Structures are given as structure tokens and as C-alpha cells.
Amino acid sequence: IDRLNVAGSTASGLVRPDKGALTGQLALVGQGMSGDLILNAEGGGQRVTGQLALADLVLSSPVPLTIQQGEVEINALFVGPRSDIQATLNARGVQSGGLTLGRVAAQANLVDGSGEVTASVRGTRRSGFELQANAAVSPNGVQVLAEGSYQRRPITLSGPARFVRTGDGWEVQPTQINYEGGNIAIGGEFGGKTTLFAADMENMPLQLLDLAYADLGFLGRASGLVSYQSDGTVPTGEVQ
């Protein structure tokens, strides 16, 4: 392979057919990712292992994501439609929209699209934000248990957060977040043709908004409903 573009990096190397799979090594060089991927035939399928360094990586996913620095390790086996994947991520300077995180550490163990993902998240030093999450993953959805703190005050969920696949996107089933005597119930859809978001607040401290948009400096508490909808035409919203 002379040249293959992968997320802003160029992959090149020598690979050869081997028992219905590929054997060889690909080197990734360039902005975004760099490192080596090792390919081997195993058990009638394809084994892929690698260690990659991340630098100014930009992912154009349904929720755009950038990673300033990080490392990824992967060990995966693909046999026909079946898969067995173990992966770890350590990232620094992670940004998505207005949310900026200092560090993210995650580990995934998935067999045929189902399994467990654990993550530990820290905000910037100024934010004092920490979160630990455990996700049960299946092809049709994700269920997340999480707890954390912000400015040394606990953040909890009233129950697991559930993300359900809806064909071309995802539905976020109503999930209640509790913080310092207030709560906010959020739900919606994203990743498909329609984006929906609804948040029902009750006595919610507004300083929590600084997590998503730093230095807003809002004080006090709020109760009410906020909604947003976009289907590719003119977006609409409502605040009550």
C-alpha cells in the first residue's frame, strides 16, 4: 500500500494475502494519528493490533470531536461477521462543541458489538469537574451508569442513561441529572436527519452551564423547559 488517507494521516506499508486475510504492517504518519498497525491472519480471520499516537486529531462524527494529544492501543480479531475488540484510550485536551476536558481515559471490551466500556473524565484544572462512567453496549443501544463531581459537589443520575439506535441516528431517552439540590431531565435525538433536544429544569444551579461553555459566569437557579428542533431546514426552539 503506497498511500491511504486515515483521519488526516497517511498509511503506507507492505501487506500480503494470507489465508483469506492480510499479513504485514502499516505505518501511519501525519496530522491526526501516527504509529503502526500490525496485520496477521488468525483463526480464519483478521487480527489487527497497534499503538497509535494522537496529535490534533479531528473527528467529524455526529458530534465533532478534537483531541490535542493522546494514545490508543487496539487488539482486535475479525472473523466473518464476528468481532472481538479490546481497546484503550488516553487523551488530553479533548474538545467537543463548547465542552473542554483535560483528560479522558477509556477502555473497551466488545464481542460482536456488545460488551463494556469504562471511562474516567476530568475537566480542566479550573473547572474541578470529574466523572466516572460504565457503559453496557449492544448493537441497538447503550446504557450508561455515571457519577462525578463539579466544584467538589456530587453529580448523580437518577437512573441509567439510555441511548437507543433509531435507524439513521440515536434517541436519548429521558435522563435526570441531579446537582446541589436541583435537577435537569434531558432527552432527544441526534445523528440522523432530525436533531431534537429537550431539557426540563427544576431549581437547577446555572453555574453547571460553565461545564459546556466556559466563563459564562451565570449565578442563581432556574426552573423551566428548553427545547430545540432541527430537520435540516430552519431550526426552532422554545424557552418556558
PDB file of N, CA, C and O in Angstrom, residues 103-131:
ATOM      1  N   ARG A 103      -8.517  15.565  30.629  1.00  0.00           N
ATOM      2  CA  ARG A 103      -8.061  14.187  30.411  1.00  0.00           C
ATOM      3  C   ARG A 103      -9.250  13.250  30.260  1.00  0.00           C
ATOM      4  O   ARG A 103     -10.267  13.410  30.941  1.00  0.00           O
ATOM      5  N   VAL A 104      -9.088  12.256  29.391  1.00  0.00           N
ATOM      6  CA  VAL A 104     -10.068  11.181  29.220  1.00  0.00           C
ATOM      7  C   VAL A 104      -9.312   9.864  29.147  1.00  0.00           C
ATOM      8  O   VAL A 104      -8.374   9.714  28.357  1.00  0.00           O
ATOM      9  N   ALA A 105      -9.705   8.907  29.980  1.00  0.00           N
ATOM     10  CA  ALA A 105      -9.141   7.561  29.926  1.00  0.00           C
ATOM     11  C   ALA A 105     -10.304   6.591  29.747  1.00  0.00           C
ATOM     12  O   ALA A 105     -11.284   6.648  30.496  1.00  0.00           O
ATOM     13  N   ALA A 106     -10.202   5.711  28.752  1.00  0.00           N
ATOM     14  CA  ALA A 106     -11.300   4.796  28.476  1.00  0.00           C
ATOM     15  C   ALA A 106     -10.767   3.431  28.063  1.00  0.00           C
ATOM     16  O   ALA A 106      -9.664   3.326  27.500  1.00  0.00           O
ATOM     17  N   GLN A 107     -11.560   2.411  28.361  1.00  0.00           N
ATOM     18  CA  GLN A 107     -11.217   1.045  27.982  1.00  0.00           C
ATOM     19  C   GLN A 107     -12.468   0.353  27.466  1.00  0.00           C
ATOM     20  O   GLN A 107     -13.534   0.458  28.073  1.00  0.00           O
ATOM     21  N   ALA A 108     -12.326  -0.358  26.330  1.00  0.00           N
ATOM     22  CA  ALA A 108     -13.462  -1.040  25.722  1.00  0.00           C
ATOM     23  C   ALA A 108     -13.152  -2.516  25.523  1.00  0.00           C
ATOM     24  O   ALA A 108     -12.037  -2.878  25.113  1.00  0.00           O
ATOM     25  N   ASN A 109     -14.138  -3.356  25.823  1.00  0.00           N
ATOM     26  CA  ASN A 109     -14.066  -4.796  25.567  1.00  0.00           C
ATOM     27  C   ASN A 109     -15.381  -5.190  24.909  1.00  0.00           C
ATOM     28  O   ASN A 109     -16.418  -5.256  25.588  1.00  0.00           O
ATOM     29  N   LEU A 110     -15.346  -5.434  23.606  1.00  0.00           N
ATOM     30  CA  LEU A 110     -16.564  -5.673  22.843  1.00  0.00           C
ATOM     31  C   LEU A 110     -16.442  -6.955  22.034  1.00  0.00           C
ATOM     32  O   LEU A 110     -15.430  -7.189  21.361  1.00  0.00           O
ATOM     33  N   VAL A 111     -17.479  -7.786  22.091  1.00  0.00           N
ATOM     34  CA  VAL A 111     -17.567  -9.006  21.293  1.00  0.00           C
ATOM     35  C   VAL A 111     -18.837  -8.917  20.459  1.00  0.00           C
ATOM     36  O   VAL A 111     -19.938  -8.788  21.008  1.00  0.00           O
ATOM     37  N   ASP A 112     -18.679  -8.930  19.144  1.00  0.00           N
ATOM     38  CA  ASP A 112     -19.805  -8.828  18.217  1.00  0.00           C
ATOM     39  C   ASP A 112     -20.660  -7.588  18.503  1.00  0.00           C
ATOM     40  O   ASP A 112     -21.897  -7.637  18.449  1.00  0.00           O
ATOM     41  N   GLY A 113     -20.005  -6.493  18.837  1.00  0.00           N
ATOM     42  CA  GLY A 113     -20.706  -5.236  19.052  1.00  0.00           C
ATOM     43  C   GLY A 113     -21.323  -5.071  20.421  1.00  0.00           C
ATOM     44  O   GLY A 113     -21.976  -4.052  20.688  1.00  0.00           O
ATOM     45  N   SER A 114     -21.133  -6.040  21.299  1.00  0.00           N
ATOM     46  CA  SER A 114     -21.685  -5.957  22.652  1.00  0.00           C
ATOM     47  C   SER A 114     -20.555  -6.087  23.671  1.00  0.00           C
ATOM     48  O   SER A 114     -19.565  -6.775  23.431  1.00  0.00           O
ATOM     49  N   GLY A 115     -20.719  -5.424  24.808  1.00  0.00           N
ATOM     50  CA  GLY A 115     -19.701  -5.517  25.844  1.00  0.00           C
ATOM     51  C   GLY A 115     -19.734  -4.322  26.762  1.00  0.00           C
ATOM     52  O   GLY A 115     -20.800  -3.736  27.012  1.00  0.00           O
ATOM     53  N   GLU A 116     -18.570  -3.945  27.247  1.00  0.00           N
ATOM     54  CA  GLU A 116     -18.470  -2.917  28.282  1.00  0.00           C
ATOM     55  C   GLU A 116     -17.434  -1.873  27.892  1.00  0.00           C
ATOM     56  O   GLU A 116     -16.372  -2.189  27.358  1.00  0.00           O
ATOM     57  N   VAL A 117     -17.762  -0.630  28.192  1.00  0.00           N
ATOM     58  CA  VAL A 117     -16.822   0.480  28.044  1.00  0.00           C
ATOM     59  C   VAL A 117     -16.787   1.234  29.370  1.00  0.00           C
ATOM     60  O   VAL A 117     -17.839   1.601  29.913  1.00  0.00           O
ATOM     61  N   THR A 118     -15.605   1.437  29.914  1.00  0.00           N
ATOM     62  CA  THR A 118     -15.457   2.232  31.130  1.00  0.00           C
ATOM     63  C   THR A 118     -14.656   3.482  30.793  1.00  0.00           C
ATOM     64  O   THR A 118     -13.777   3.459  29.921  1.00  0.00           O
ATOM     65  N   ALA A 119     -14.965   4.563  31.491  1.00  0.00           N
ATOM     66  CA  ALA A 119     -14.287   5.828  31.200  1.00  0.00           C
ATOM     67  C   ALA A 119     -14.134   6.650  32.467  1.00  0.00           C
ATOM     68  O   ALA A 119     -14.991   6.621  33.363  1.00  0.00           O
ATOM     69  N   SER A 120     -13.039   7.382  32.535  1.00  0.00           N
ATOM     70  CA  SER A 120     -12.787   8.348  33.602  1.00  0.00           C
ATOM     71  C   SER A 120     -12.455   9.680  32.942  1.00  0.00           C
ATOM     72  O   SER A 120     -11.582   9.738  32.068  1.00  0.00           O
ATOM     73  N   VAL A 121     -13.156  10.728  33.351  1.00  0.00           N
ATOM     74  CA  VAL A 121     -13.042  12.024  32.691  1.00  0.00           C
ATOM     75  C   VAL A 121     -12.714  13.093  33.725  1.00  0.00           C
ATOM     76  O   VAL A 121     -13.285  13.106  34.827  1.00  0.00           O
ATOM     77  N   ARG A 122     -11.809  13.974  33.354  1.00  0.00           N
ATOM     78  CA  ARG A 122     -11.510  15.138  34.182  1.00  0.00           C
ATOM     79  C   ARG A 122     -11.580  16.396  33.331  1.00  0.00           C
ATOM     80  O   ARG A 122     -11.117  16.407  32.191  1.00  0.00           O
ATOM     81  N   GLY A 123     -12.148  17.438  33.895  1.00  0.00           N
ATOM     82  CA  GLY A 123     -12.188  18.706  33.194  1.00  0.00           C
ATOM     83  C   GLY A 123     -10.858  19.427  33.306  1.00  0.00           C
ATOM     84  O   GLY A 123      -9.836  18.852  33.677  1.00  0.00           O
ATOM     85  N   THR A 124     -10.855  20.683  32.958  1.00  0.00           N
ATOM     86  CA  THR A 124      -9.658  21.482  33.132  1.00  0.00           C
ATOM     87  C   THR A 124      -9.427  21.729  34.622  1.00  0.00           C
ATOM     88  O   THR A 124     -10.309  21.498  35.454  1.00  0.00           O
ATOM     89  N   ARG A 125      -8.247  22.186  34.967  1.00  0.00           N
ATOM     90  CA  ARG A 125      -7.939  22.442  36.378  1.00  0.00           C
ATOM     91  C   ARG A 125      -8.881  23.466  36.981  1.00  0.00           C
ATOM     92  O   ARG A 125      -9.260  23.382  38.147  1.00  0.00           O
ATOM     93  N   ARG A 126      -9.289  24.439  36.184  1.00  0.00           N
ATOM     94  CA  ARG A 126     -10.183  25.487  36.690  1.00  0.00           C
ATOM     95  C   ARG A 126     -11.582  24.958  36.966  1.00  0.00           C
ATOM     96  O   ARG A 126     -12.270  25.434  37.869  1.00  0.00           O
ATOM     97  N   SER A 127     -12.032  23.975  36.171  1.00  0.00           N
ATOM     98  CA  SER A 127     -13.424  23.548  36.273  1.00  0.00           C
ATOM     99  C   SER A 127     -13.700  22.681  37.496  1.00  0.00           C
ATOM    100  O   SER A 127     -14.805  22.702  38.031  1.00  0.00           O
ATOM    101  N   GLY A 128     -12.713  21.892  37.950  1.00  0.00           N
ATOM    102  CA  GLY A 128     -12.949  20.995  39.078  1.00  0.00           C
ATOM    103  C   GLY A 128     -13.990  19.938  38.782  1.00  0.00           C
ATOM    104  O   GLY A 128     -14.741  19.509  39.663  1.00  0.00           O
ATOM    105  N   PHE A 129     -14.046  19.483  37.531  1.00  0.00           N
ATOM    106  CA  PHE A 129     -15.045  18.504  37.104  1.00  0.00           C
ATOM    107  C   PHE A 129     -14.419  17.127  36.973  1.00  0.00           C
ATOM    108  O   PHE A 129     -13.337  16.965  36.395  1.00  0.00           O
ATOM    109  N   GLU A 130     -15.087  16.092  37.515  1.00  0.00           N
ATOM    110  CA  GLU A 130     -14.663  14.706  37.379  1.00  0.00           C
ATOM    111  C   GLU A 130     -15.890  13.831  37.129  1.00  0.00           C
ATOM    112  O   GLU A 130     -16.970  14.099  37.653  1.00  0.00           O
ATOM    113  N   LEU A 131     -15.705  12.774  36.327  1.00  0.00           N
ATOM    114  CA  LEU A 131     -16.803  11.869  36.025  1.00  0.00           C
ATOM    115  C   LEU A 131     -16.259  10.468  35.785  1.00  0.00           C
ATOM    116  O   LEU A 131     -15.233  10.300  35.118  1.00  0.00           O
TER     117      LEU A 131
END
